[in-house]
CSV table of C-alpha atoms in Angstrom, one decimal:
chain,number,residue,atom,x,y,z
A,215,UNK,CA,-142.8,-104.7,229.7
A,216,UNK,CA,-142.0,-101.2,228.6
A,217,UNK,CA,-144.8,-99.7,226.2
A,218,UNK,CA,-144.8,-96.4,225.4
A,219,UNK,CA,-147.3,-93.7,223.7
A,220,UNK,CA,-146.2,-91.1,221.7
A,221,UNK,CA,-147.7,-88.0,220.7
A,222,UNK,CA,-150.0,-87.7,223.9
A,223,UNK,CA,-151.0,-84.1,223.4
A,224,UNK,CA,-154.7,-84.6,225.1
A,225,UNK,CA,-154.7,-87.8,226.2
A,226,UNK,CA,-152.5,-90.4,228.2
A,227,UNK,CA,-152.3,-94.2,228.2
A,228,UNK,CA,-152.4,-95.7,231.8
A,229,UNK,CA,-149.6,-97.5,232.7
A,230,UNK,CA,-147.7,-96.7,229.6
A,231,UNK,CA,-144.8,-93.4,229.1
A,232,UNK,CA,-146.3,-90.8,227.5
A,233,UNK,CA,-144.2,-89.1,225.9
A,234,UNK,CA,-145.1,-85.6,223.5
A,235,UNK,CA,-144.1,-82.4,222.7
A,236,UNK,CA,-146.7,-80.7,225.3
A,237,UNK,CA,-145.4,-80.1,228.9
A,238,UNK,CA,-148.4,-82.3,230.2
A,239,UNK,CA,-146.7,-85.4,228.6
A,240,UNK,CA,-144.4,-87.3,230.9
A,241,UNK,CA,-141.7,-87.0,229.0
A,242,UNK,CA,-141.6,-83.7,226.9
A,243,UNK,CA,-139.3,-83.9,223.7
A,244,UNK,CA,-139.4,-83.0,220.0
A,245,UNK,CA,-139.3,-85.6,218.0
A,246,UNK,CA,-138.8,-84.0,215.0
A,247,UNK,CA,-135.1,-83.5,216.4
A,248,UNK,CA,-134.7,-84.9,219.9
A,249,UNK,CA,-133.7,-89.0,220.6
A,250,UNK,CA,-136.0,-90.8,222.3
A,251,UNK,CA,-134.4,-91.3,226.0
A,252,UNK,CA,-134.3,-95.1,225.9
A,253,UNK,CA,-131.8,-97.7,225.4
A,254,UNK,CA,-131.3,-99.6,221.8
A,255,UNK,CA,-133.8,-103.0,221.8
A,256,UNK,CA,-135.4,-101.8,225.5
A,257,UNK,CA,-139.1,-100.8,224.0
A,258,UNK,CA,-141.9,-104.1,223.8
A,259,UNK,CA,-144.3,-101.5,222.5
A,260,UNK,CA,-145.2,-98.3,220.5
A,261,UNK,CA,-148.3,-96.4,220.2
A,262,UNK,CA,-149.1,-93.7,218.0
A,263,UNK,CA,-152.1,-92.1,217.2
A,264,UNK,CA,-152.7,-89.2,214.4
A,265,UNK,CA,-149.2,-88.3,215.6
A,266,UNK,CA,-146.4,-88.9,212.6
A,267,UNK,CA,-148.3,-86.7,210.2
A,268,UNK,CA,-147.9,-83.9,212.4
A,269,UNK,CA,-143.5,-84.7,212.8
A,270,UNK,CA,-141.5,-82.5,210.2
A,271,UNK,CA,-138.6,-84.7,210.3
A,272,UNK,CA,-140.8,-88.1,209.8
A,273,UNK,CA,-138.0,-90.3,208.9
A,274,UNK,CA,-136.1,-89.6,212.3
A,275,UNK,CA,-139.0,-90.4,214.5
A,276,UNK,CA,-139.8,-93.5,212.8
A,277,UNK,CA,-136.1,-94.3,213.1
A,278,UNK,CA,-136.0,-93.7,216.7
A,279,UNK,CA,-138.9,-95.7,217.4
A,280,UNK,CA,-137.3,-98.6,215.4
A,281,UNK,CA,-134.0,-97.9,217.4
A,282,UNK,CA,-135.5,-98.5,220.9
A,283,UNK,CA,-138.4,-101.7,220.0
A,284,UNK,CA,-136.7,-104.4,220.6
A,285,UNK,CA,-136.4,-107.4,218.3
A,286,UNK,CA,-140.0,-108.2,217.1
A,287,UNK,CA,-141.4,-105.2,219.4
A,288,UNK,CA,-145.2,-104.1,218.1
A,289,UNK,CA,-145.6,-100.5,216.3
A,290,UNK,CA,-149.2,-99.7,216.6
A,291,UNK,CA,-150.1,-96.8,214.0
A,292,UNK,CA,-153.0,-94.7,213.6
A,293,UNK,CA,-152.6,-91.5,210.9
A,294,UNK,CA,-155.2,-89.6,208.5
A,295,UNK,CA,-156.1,-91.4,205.1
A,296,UNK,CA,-154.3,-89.7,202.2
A,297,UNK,CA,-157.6,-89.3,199.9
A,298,UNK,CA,-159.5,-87.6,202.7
A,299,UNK,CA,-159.6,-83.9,201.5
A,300,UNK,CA,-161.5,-82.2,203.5
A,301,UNK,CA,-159.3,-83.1,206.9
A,302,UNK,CA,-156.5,-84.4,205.8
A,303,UNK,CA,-155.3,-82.5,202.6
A,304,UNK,CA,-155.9,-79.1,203.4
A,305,UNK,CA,-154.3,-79.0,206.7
A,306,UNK,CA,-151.3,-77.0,206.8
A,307,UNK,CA,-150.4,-79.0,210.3
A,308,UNK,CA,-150.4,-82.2,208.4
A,309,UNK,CA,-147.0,-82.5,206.5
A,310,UNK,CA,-146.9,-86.8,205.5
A,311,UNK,CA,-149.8,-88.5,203.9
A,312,UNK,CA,-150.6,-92.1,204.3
A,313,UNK,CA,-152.4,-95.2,202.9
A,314,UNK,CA,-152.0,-98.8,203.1
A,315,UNK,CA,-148.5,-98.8,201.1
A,316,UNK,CA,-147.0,-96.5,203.0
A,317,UNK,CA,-144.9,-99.1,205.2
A,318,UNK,CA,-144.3,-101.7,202.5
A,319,UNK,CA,-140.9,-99.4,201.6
A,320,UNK,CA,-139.6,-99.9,205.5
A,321,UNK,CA,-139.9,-104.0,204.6
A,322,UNK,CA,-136.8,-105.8,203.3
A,323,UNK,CA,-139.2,-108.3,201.4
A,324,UNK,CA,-140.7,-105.4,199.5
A,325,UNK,CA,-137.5,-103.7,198.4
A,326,UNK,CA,-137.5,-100.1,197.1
A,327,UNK,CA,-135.1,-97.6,198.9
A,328,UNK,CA,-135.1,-99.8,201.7
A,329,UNK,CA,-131.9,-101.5,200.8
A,330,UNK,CA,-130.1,-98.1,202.3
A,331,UNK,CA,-132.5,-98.1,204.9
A,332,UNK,CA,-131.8,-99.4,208.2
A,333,UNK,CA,-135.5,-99.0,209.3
A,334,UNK,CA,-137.3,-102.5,209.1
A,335,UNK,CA,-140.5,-102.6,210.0
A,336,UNK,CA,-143.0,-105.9,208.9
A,337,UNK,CA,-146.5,-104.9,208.4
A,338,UNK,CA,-149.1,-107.2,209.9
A,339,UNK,CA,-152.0,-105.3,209.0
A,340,UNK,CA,-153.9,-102.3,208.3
A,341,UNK,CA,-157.5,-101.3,208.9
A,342,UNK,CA,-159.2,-98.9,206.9
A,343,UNK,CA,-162.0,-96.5,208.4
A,344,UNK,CA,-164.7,-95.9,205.6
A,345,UNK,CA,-166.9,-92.9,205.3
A,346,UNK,CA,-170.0,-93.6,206.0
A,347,UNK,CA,-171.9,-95.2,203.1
A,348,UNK,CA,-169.0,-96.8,202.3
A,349,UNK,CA,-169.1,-99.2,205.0
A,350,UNK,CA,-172.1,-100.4,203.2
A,351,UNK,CA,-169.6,-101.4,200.0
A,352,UNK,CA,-168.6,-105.5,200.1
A,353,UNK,CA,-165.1,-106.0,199.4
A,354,UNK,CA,-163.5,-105.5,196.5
A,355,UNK,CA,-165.4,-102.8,195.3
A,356,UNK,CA,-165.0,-100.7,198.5
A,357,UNK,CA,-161.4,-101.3,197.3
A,358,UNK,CA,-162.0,-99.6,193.9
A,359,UNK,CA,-163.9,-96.6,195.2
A,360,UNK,CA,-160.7,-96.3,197.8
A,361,UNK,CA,-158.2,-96.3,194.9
A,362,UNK,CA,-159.9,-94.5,192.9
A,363,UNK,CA,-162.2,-91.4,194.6
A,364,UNK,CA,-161.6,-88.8,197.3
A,365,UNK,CA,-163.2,-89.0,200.5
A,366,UNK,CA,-164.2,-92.7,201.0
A,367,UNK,CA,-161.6,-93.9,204.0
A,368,UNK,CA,-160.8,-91.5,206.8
A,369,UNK,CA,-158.3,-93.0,208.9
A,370,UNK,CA,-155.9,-96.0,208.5
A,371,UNK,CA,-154.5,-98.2,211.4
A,372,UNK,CA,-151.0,-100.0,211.1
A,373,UNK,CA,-149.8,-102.7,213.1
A,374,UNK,CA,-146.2,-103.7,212.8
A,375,UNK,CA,-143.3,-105.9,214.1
A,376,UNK,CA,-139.9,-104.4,214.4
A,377,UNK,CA,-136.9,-106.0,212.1
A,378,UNK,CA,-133.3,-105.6,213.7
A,379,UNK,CA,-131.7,-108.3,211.6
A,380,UNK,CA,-132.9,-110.2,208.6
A,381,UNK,CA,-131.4,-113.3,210.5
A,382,UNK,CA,-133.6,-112.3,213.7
A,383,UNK,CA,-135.5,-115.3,214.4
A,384,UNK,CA,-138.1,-113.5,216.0
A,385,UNK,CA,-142.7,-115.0,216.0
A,386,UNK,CA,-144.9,-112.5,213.9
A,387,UNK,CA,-147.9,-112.2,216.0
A,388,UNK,CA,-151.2,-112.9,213.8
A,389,UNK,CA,-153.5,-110.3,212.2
A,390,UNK,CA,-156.1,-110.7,214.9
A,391,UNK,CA,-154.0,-110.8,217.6
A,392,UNK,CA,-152.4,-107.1,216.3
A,393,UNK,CA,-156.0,-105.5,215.5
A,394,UNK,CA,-157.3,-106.7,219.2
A,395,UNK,CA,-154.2,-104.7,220.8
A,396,UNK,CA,-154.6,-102.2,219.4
A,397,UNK,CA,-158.3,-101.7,220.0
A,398,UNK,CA,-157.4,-102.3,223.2
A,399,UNK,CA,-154.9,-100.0,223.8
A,400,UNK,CA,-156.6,-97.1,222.0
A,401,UNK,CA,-159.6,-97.7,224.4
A,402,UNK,CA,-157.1,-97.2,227.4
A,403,UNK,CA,-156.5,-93.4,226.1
A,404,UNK,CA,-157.8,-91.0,228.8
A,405,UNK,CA,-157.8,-87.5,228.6
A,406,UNK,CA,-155.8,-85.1,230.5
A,407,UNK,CA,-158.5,-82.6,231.8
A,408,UNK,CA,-160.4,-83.6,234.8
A,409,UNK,CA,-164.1,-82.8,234.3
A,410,UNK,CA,-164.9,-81.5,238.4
A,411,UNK,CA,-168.9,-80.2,237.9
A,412,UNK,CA,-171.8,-81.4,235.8
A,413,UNK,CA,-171.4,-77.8,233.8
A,414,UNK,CA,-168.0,-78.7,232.9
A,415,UNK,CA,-169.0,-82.2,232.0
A,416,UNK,CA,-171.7,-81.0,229.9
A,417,UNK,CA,-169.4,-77.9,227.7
A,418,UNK,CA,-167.0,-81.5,227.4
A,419,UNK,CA,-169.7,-83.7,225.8
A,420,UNK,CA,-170.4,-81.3,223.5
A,421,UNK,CA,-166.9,-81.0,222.5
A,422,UNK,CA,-166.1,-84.6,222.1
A,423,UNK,CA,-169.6,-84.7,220.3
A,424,UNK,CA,-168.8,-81.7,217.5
A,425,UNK,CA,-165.3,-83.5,217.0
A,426,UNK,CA,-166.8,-86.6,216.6
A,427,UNK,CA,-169.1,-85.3,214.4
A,428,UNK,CA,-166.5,-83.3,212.4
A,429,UNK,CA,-164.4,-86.1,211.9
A,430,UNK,CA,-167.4,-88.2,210.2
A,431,UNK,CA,-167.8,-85.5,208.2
A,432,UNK,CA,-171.0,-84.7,209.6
């Protein structure tokens, strides 16, 4: 299987081409403008975590992706919640918002612009991360306060299949199947700098500890 991770600025998958805009990556492109260095239909898997809202020319990337997955290859997406202001909205770095409609117009079931669109992607699933209290919200009003207020989901996971050809007799993998993967293969992540004394260990706890904290909104 080829699987490969894109947008591995500080961390790398094991076992997986990591491929980024950062020399550290193995494979160091722009995907804003460069193709990705694979043949058509070669890809099983794509990984991509808080990566697409930072790619000017979105559209491209996402077509190159769906260029090299193969027939009913997995998209595994992770990006920034639209509604979350204080992260999200006023970053200038973050140029594409996102929520759970997002990849309904890259699905030939749906419609929309997607009739001159050669990107088809079917969406499996998507996972919203709530803020805090709201976790504590039972479905369907958890629903209404994310439609409705600023500030109550976080982050937003995607999993999809690629479409090649409406004709393409290819399985759709189930909704738990998708979520497990890509659990899984966001657990794999390992950072790029080696922690070699206890000092340096400590200095990195705190690190990963303030970003955690920062992006709870602690």
């Amino acid at each position: 299987m080829k699987n490969i991770n894109i947008g591995a600025g500080q961390t790398y998958i094991p076992g997986f081409i990591n491929i980024d805009i950062d020399e550290k990556a193995d494979i160091t492109i722009d995907l804003s403008v460069d193709k990705l260095p694979f043949e058509t239909s070669s890809v099983d898997l794509v990984f991509t975590y808080h990566t697409l809202e930072h790619i000017p020319n979105y559209l491209f990337a996402l077509s190159e992706i769906h260029r090299v997955l193969r027939p009913g290859g997995i998209l595994l997406v992770g990006v920034p919640y639209v509604s979350l202001t204080k992260y999200n909205l006023v970053n200038p770095y973050h140029l594409h918002n996102f929520n759970e409609h997002s990849f309904h117009f890259f699905d030939a079931l749906k419609g929309s612009a997607v009739e001159k669109n050669p990107i088809l992607f079917k969406k499996v699933f998507h996972r919203c991360h709530y803020m805090r209290i709201f976790n504590l919200i039972p479905y369907p009003l958890n629903r209404v306060c994310r439609n409705h207020f600023f500030n109550v989901v976080r982050k937003i996971d995607f999993g999809l299949v690629a479409i090649k050809d409406d004709h393409d007799s290819i399985s759709i993998p189930k909704k738990k199947e998708l979520k497990r993967l890509f659990k899984e293969t966001a657990n794999k992540r390992v950072p790029y700098v080696k922690i070699e004394s206890k000092a340096d260990r400590s200095v990195f706890y705190r690190y990963l500890r303030d970003v955690y904290n920062w992006w709870n909104g602690y």
